[in-house]
PDB file of C-alpha atoms in Angstrom:
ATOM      1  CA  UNK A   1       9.798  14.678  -4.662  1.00  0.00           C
ATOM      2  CA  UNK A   2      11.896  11.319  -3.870  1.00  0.00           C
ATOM      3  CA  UNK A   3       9.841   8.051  -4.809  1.00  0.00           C
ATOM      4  CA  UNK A   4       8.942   7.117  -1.416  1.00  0.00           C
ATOM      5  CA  UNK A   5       7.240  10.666  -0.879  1.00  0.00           C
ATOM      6  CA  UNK A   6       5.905  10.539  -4.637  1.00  0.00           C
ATOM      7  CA  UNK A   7       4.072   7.004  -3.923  1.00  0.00           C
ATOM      8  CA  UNK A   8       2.775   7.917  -0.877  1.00  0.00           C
ATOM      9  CA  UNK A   9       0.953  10.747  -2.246  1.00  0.00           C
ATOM     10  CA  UNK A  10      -0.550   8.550  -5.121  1.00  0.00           C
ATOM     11  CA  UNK A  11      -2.127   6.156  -2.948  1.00  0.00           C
ATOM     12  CA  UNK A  12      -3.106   8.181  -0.064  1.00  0.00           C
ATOM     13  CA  UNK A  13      -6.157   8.674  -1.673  1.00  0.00           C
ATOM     14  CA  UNK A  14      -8.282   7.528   1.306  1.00  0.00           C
ATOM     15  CA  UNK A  15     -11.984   8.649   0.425  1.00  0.00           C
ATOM     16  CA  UNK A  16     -11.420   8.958  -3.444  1.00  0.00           C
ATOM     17  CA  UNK A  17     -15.076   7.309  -4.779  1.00  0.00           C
ATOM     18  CA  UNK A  18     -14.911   5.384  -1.411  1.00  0.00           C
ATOM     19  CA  UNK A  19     -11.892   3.402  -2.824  1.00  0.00           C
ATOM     20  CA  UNK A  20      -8.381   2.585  -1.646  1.00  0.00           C
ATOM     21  CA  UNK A  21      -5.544   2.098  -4.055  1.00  0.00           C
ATOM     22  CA  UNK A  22      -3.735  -1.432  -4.527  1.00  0.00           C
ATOM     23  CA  UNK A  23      -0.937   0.696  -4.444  1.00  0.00           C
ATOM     24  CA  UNK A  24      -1.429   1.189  -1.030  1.00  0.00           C
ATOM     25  CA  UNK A  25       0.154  -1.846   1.138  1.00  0.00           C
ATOM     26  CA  UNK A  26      -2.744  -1.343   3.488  1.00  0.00           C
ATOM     27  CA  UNK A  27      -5.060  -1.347   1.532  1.00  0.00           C
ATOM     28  CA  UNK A  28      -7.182  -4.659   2.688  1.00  0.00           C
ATOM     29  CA  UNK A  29      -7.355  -3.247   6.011  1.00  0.00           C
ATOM     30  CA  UNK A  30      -8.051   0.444   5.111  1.00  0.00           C
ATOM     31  CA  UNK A  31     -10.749  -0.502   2.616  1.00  0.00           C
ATOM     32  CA  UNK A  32     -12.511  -2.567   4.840  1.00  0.00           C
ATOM     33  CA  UNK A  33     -12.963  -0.001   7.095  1.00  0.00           C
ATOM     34  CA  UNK A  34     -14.048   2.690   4.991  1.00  0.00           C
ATOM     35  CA  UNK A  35     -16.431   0.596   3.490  1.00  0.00           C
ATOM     36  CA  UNK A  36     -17.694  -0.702   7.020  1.00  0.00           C
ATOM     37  CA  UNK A  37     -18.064   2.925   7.744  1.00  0.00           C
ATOM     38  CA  UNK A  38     -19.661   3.722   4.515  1.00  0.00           C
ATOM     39  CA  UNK A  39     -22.199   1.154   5.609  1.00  0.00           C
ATOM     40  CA  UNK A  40     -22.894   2.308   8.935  1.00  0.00           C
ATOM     41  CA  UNK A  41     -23.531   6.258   7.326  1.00  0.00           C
ATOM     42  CA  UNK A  42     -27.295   5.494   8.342  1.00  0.00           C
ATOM     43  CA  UNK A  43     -26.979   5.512  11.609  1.00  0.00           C
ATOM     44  CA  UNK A  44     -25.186   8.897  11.615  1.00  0.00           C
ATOM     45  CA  UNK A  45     -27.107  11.709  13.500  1.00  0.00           C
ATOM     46  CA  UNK A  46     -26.736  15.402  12.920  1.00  0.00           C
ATOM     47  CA  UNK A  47     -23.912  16.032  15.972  1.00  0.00           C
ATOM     48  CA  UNK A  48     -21.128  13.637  16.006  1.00  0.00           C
ATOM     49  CA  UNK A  49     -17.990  12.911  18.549  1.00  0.00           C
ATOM     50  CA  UNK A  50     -14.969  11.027  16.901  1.00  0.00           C
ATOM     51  CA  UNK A  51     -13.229   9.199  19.969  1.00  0.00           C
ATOM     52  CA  UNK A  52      -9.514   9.568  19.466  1.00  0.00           C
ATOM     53  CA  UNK A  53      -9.743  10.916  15.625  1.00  0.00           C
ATOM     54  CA  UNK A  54      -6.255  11.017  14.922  1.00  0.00           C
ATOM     55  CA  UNK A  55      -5.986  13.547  11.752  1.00  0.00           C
ATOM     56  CA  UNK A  56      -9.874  12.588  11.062  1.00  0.00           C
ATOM     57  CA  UNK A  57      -9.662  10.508   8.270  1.00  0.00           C
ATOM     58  CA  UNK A  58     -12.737   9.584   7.772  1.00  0.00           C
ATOM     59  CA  UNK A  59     -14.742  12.762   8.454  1.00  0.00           C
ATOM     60  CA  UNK A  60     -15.885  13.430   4.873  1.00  0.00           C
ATOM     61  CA  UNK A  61     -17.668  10.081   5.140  1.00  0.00           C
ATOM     62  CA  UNK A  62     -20.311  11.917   7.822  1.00  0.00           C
ATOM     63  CA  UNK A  63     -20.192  15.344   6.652  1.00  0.00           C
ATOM     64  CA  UNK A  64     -23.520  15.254   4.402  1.00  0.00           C
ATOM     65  CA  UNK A  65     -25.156  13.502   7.387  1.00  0.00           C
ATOM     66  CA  UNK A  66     -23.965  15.117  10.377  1.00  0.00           C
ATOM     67  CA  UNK A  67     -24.337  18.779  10.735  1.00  0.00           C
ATOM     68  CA  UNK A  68     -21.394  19.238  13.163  1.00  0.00           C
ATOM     69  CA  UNK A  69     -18.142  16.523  14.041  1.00  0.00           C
ATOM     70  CA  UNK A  70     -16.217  16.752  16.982  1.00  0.00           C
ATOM     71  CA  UNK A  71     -12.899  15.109  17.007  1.00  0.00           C
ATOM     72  CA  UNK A  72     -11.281  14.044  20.485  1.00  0.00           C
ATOM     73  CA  UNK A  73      -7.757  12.943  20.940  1.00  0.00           C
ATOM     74  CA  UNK A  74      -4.961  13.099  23.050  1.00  0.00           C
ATOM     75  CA  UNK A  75      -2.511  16.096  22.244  1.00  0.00           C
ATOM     76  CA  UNK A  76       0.161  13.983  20.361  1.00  0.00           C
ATOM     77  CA  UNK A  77      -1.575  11.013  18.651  1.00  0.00           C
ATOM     78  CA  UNK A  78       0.905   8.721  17.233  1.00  0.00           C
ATOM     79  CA  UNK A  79      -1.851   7.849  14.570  1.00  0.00           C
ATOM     80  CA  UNK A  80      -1.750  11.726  13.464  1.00  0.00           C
ATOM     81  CA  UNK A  81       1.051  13.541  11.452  1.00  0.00           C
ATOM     82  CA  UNK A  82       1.941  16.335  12.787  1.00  0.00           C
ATOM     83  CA  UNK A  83       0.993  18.111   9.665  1.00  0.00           C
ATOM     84  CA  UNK A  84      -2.218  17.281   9.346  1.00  0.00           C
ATOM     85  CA  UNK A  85      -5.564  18.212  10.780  1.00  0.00           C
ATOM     86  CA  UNK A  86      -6.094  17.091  14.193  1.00  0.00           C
ATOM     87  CA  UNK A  87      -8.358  17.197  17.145  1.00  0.00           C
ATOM     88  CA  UNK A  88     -10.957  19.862  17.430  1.00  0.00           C
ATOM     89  CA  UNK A  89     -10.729  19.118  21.046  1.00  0.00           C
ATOM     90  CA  UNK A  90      -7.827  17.543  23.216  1.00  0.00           C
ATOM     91  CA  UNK A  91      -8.504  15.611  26.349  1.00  0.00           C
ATOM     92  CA  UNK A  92      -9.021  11.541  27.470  1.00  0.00           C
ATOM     93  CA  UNK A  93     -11.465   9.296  25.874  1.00  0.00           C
ATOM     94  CA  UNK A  94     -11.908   7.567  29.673  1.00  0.00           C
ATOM     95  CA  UNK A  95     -13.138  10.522  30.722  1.00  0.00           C
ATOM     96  CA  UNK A  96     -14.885  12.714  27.847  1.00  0.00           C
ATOM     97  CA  UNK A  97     -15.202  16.532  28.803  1.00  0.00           C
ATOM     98  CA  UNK A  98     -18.838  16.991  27.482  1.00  0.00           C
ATOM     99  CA  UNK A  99     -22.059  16.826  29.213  1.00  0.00           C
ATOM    100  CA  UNK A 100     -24.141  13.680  29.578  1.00  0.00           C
ATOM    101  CA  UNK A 101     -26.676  13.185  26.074  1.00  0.00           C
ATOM    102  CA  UNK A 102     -24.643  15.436  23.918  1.00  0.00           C
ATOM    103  CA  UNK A 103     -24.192  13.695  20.656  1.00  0.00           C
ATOM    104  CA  UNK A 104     -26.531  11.670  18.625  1.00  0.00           C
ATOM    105  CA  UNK A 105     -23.304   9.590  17.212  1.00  0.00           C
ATOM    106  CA  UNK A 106     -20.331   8.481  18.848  1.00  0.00           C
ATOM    107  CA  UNK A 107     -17.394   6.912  16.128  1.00  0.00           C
ATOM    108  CA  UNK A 108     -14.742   5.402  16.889  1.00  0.00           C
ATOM    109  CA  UNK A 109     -11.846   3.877  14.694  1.00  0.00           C
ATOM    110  CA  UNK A 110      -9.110   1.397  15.954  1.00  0.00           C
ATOM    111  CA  UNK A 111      -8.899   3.230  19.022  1.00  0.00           C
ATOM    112  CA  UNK A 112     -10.800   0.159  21.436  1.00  0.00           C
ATOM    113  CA  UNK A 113      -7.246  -1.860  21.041  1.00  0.00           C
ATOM    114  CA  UNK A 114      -4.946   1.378  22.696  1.00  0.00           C
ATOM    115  CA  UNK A 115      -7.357   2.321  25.888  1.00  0.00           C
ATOM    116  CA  UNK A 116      -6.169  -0.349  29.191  1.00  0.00           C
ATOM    117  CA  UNK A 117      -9.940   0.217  30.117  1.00  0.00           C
ATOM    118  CA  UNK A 118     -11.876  -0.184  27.137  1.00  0.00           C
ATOM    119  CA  UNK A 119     -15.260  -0.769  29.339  1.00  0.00           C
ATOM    120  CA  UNK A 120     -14.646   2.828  30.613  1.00  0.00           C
ATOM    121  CA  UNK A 121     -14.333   4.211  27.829  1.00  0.00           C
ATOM    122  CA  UNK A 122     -17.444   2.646  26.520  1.00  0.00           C
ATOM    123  CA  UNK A 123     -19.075   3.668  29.652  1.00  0.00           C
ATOM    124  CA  UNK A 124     -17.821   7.016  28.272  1.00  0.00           C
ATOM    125  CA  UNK A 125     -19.729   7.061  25.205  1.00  0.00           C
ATOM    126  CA  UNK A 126     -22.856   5.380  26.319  1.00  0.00           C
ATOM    127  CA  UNK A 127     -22.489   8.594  28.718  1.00  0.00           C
ATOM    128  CA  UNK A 128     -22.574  11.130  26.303  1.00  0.00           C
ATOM    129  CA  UNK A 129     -24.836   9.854  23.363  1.00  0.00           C
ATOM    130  CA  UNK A 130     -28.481  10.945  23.205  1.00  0.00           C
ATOM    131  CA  UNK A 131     -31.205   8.149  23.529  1.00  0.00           C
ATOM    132  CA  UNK A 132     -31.705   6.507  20.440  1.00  0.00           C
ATOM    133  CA  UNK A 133     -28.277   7.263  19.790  1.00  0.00           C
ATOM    134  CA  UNK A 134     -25.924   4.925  18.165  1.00  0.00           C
ATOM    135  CA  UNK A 135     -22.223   4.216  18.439  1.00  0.00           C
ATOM    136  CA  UNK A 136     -20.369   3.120  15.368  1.00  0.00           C
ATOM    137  CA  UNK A 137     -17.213   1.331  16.239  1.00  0.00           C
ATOM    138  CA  UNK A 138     -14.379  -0.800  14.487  1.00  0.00           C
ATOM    139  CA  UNK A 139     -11.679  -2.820  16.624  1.00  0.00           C
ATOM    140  CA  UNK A 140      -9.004  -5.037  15.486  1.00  0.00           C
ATOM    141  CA  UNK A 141      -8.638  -9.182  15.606  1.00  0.00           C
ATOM    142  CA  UNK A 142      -5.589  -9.677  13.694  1.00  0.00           C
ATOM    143  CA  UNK A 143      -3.127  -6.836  13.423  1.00  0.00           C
ATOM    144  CA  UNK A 144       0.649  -7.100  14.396  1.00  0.00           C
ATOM    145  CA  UNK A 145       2.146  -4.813  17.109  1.00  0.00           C
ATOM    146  CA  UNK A 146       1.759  -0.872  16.903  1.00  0.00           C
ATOM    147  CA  UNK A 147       1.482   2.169  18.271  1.00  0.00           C
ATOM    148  CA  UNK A 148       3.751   0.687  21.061  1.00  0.00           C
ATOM    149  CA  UNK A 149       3.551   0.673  24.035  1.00  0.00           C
ATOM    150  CA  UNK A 150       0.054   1.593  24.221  1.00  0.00           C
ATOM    151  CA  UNK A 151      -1.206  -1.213  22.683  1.00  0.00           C
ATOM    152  CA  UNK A 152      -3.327  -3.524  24.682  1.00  0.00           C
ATOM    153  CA  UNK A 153      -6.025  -5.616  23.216  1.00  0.00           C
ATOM    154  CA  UNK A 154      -7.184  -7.435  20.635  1.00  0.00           C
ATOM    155  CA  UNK A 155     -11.061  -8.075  19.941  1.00  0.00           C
ATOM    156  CA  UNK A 156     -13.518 -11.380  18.833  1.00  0.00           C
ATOM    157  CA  UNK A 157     -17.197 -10.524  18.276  1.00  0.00           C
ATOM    158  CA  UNK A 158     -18.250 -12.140  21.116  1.00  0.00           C
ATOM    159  CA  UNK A 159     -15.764 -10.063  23.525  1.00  0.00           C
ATOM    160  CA  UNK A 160     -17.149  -6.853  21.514  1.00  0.00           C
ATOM    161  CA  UNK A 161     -20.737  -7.515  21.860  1.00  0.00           C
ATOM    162  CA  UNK A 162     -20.062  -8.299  25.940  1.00  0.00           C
ATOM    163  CA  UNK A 163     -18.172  -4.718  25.856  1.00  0.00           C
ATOM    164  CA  UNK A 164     -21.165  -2.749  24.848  1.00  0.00           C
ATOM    165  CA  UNK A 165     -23.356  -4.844  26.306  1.00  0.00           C
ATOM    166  CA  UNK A 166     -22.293  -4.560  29.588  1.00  0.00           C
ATOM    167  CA  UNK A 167     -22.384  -0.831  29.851  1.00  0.00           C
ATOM    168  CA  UNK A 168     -26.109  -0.905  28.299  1.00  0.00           C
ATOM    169  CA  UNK A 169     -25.920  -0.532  24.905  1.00  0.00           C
ATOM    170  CA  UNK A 170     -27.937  -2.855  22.502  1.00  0.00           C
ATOM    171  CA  UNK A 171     -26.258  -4.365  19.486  1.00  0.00           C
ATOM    172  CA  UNK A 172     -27.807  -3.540  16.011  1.00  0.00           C
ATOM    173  CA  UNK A 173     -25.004  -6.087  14.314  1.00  0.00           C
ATOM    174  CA  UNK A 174     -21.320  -7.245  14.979  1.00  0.00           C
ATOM    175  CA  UNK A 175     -19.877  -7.591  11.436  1.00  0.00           C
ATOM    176  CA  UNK A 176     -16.481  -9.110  10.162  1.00  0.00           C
ATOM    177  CA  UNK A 177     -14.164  -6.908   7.862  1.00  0.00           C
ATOM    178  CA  UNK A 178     -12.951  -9.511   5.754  1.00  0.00           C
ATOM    179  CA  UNK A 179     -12.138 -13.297   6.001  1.00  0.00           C
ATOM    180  CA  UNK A 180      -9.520 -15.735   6.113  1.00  0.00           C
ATOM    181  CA  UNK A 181      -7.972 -14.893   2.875  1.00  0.00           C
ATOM    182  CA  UNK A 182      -8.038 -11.087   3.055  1.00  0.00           C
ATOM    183  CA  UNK A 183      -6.048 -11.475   6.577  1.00  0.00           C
ATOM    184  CA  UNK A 184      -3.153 -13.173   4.774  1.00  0.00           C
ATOM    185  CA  UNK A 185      -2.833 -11.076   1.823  1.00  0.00           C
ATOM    186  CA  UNK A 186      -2.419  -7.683   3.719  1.00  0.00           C
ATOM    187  CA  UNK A 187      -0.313  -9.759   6.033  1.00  0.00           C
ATOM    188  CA  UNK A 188       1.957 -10.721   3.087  1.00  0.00           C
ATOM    189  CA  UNK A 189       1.639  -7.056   1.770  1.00  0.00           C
ATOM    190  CA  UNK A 190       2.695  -5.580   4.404  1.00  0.00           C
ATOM    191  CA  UNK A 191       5.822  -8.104   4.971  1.00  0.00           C
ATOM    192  CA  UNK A 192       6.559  -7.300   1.152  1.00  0.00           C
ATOM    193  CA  UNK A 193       6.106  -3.589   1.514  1.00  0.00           C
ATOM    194  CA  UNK A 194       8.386  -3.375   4.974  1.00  0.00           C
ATOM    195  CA  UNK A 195      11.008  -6.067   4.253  1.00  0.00           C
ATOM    196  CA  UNK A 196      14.508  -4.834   5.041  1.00  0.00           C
ATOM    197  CA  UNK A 197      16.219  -7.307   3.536  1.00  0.00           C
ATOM    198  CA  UNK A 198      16.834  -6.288  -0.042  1.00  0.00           C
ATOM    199  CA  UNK A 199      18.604  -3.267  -1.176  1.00  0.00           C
ATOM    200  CA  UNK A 200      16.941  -0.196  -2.243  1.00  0.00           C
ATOM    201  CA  UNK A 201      19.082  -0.256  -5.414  1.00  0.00           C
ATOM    202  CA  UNK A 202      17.747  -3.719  -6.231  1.00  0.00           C
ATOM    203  CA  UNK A 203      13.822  -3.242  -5.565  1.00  0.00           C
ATOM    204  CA  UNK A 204      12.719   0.434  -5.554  1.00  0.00           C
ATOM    205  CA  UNK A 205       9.472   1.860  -4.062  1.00  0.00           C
ATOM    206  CA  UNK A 206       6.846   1.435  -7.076  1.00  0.00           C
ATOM    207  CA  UNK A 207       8.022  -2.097  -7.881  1.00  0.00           C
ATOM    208  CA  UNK A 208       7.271  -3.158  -4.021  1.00  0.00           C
ATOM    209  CA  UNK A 209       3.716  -1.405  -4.164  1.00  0.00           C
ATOM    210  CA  UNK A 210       3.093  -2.721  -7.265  1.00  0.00           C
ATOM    211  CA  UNK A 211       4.096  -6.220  -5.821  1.00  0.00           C
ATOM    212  CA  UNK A 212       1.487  -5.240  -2.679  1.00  0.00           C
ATOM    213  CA  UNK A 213      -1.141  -4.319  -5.709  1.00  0.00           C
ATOM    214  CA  UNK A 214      -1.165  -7.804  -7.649  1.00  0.00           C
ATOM    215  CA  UNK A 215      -0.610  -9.798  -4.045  1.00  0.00           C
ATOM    216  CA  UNK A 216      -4.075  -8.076  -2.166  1.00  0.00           C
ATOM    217  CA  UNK A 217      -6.157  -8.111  -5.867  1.00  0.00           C
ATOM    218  CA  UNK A 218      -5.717 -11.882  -5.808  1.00  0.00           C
ATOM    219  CA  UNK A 219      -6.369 -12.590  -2.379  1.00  0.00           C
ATOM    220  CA  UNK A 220      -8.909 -10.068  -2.282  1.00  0.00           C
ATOM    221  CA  UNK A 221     -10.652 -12.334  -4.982  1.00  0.00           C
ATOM    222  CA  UNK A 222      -9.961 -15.397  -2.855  1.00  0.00           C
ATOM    223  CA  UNK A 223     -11.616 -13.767  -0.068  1.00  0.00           C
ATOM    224  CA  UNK A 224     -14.794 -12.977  -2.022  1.00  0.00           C
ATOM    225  CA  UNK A 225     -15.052 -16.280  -3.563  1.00  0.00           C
ATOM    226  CA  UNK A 226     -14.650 -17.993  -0.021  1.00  0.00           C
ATOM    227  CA  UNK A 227     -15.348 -16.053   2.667  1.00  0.00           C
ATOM    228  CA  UNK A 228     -14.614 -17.968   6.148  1.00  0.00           C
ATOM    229  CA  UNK A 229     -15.136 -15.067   8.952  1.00  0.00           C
ATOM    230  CA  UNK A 230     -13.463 -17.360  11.830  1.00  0.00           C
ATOM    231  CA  UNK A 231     -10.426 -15.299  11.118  1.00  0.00           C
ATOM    232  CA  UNK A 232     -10.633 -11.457  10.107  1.00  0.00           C
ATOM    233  CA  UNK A 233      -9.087  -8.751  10.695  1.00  0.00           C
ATOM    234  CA  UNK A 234     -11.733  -7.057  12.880  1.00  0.00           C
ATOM    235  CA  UNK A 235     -14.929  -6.721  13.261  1.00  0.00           C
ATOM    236  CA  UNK A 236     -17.331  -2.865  12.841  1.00  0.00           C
ATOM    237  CA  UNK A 237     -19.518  -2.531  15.737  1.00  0.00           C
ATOM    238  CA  UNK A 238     -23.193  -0.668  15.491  1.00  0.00           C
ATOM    239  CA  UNK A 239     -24.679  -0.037  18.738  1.00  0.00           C
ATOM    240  CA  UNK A 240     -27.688   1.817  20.347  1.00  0.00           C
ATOM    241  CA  UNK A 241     -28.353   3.812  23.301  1.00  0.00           C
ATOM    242  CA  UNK A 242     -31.798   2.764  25.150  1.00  0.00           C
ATOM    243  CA  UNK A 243     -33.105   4.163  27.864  1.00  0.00           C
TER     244      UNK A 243
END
């Protein structure tokens, strides 16, 4: 196994004790959604649609709590590798093929960003969820380019909560993933992990995720100690279906 391959293993373990490894150069941004998902578990229902799943990886977090998940996505989802687990079901998340008040959860991860009609898609689930239902939602504020070219939108709270609002859904709470500090030390992570401008021979793979470990632990502290939510890197959405 060559070091790249060998690292990525080690940290890629995504629902391990609900923890994400400071080896991972993500890992500010992947922690804080698993643990805004981890929070939102209570609002779970027994049947469950994931809105453009990907390779699922958050499933286990649902699977004492909902009897049955459904995963949507598109056939080739540039957030899935090809040799992973992917949609139980392929098809558009603007226009869902299931019948009106079929699930008593809708999720959806990072997906809000990639749709060019995020209201219809919203529409979508509002469509689709039970009353009483509840969607459970995260969506990006400060995250650099990806998935191009379908990548469209970025998100405040008060943009989300006019979103889901103005389809008819009624907000339980808009919370921030992290603050100020948290979105510069995965932003310096990440520009550690992917620089290009050093030799391999000179800094190998451990020693730049071991750089990303000891660079998001310390801001990760800053963030705790001081907190300022007027610039995260998104927000988790909890929403409710009344009728």
């Amino acid at each position: 196994m060559n070091p790249r391959s060998y690292w990525r293993e080690r940290s890629k373990s995504l629902l391990l004790n609900g923890k994400i490894s400071y080896l991972n150069p993500g890992k500010i941004e992947r922690q804080s959604i698993l643990t805004s998902l981890i929070n939102a578990r209570e609002y779970a229902g027994c049947k469950l649609l994931d809105m453009g799943c990907g390779n699922k990886p958050y499933e286990s977090i649902f699977s004492d709590v909902a009897d049955k998940e459904i995963g949507i996505d598109l056939p080739i989802s540039k957030s899935a590798n090809k040799l992973e687990k992917q949609a139980d079901v392929y098809g558009s998340v603007l226009k869902l093929p299931f019948k009106s008040h079929s699930f008593d959860t809708v999720l959806s991860t990072q997906v809000l960003e990639h749709v060019p009609e995020p209201k219809r898609m919203l529409k979508e689930a509002y469509r689709v969820l039970k009353k009483d239902g509840y969607l459970i939602l995260t969506a990006p504020m400060t995250w650099g380019l990806h998935e191009i070219p379908d990548d469209y939108y970025r998100y405040t709270k008060y943009g989300l909560k006019y979103l889901a609002g103005s389809v008819g859904f009624e907000i339980v709470y808009i919370k921030a993933r992290c603050g100020f500090w948290g979105v510069i030390g995965q932003r310096i992570s990440s520009w550690v992990y992917y620089f290009r401008g050093v030799p391999k021979s000179l800094i190998g793979e451990g020693i730049k995720r071991s750089l990303c470990a000891m660079i998001q632990a310390f801001y990760l502290l800053l963030d705790k100690i001081n907190k300022d939510e007027g610039e995260t890197l998104g927000y988790v959405v909890v929403a409710k279906k009344g009728e």
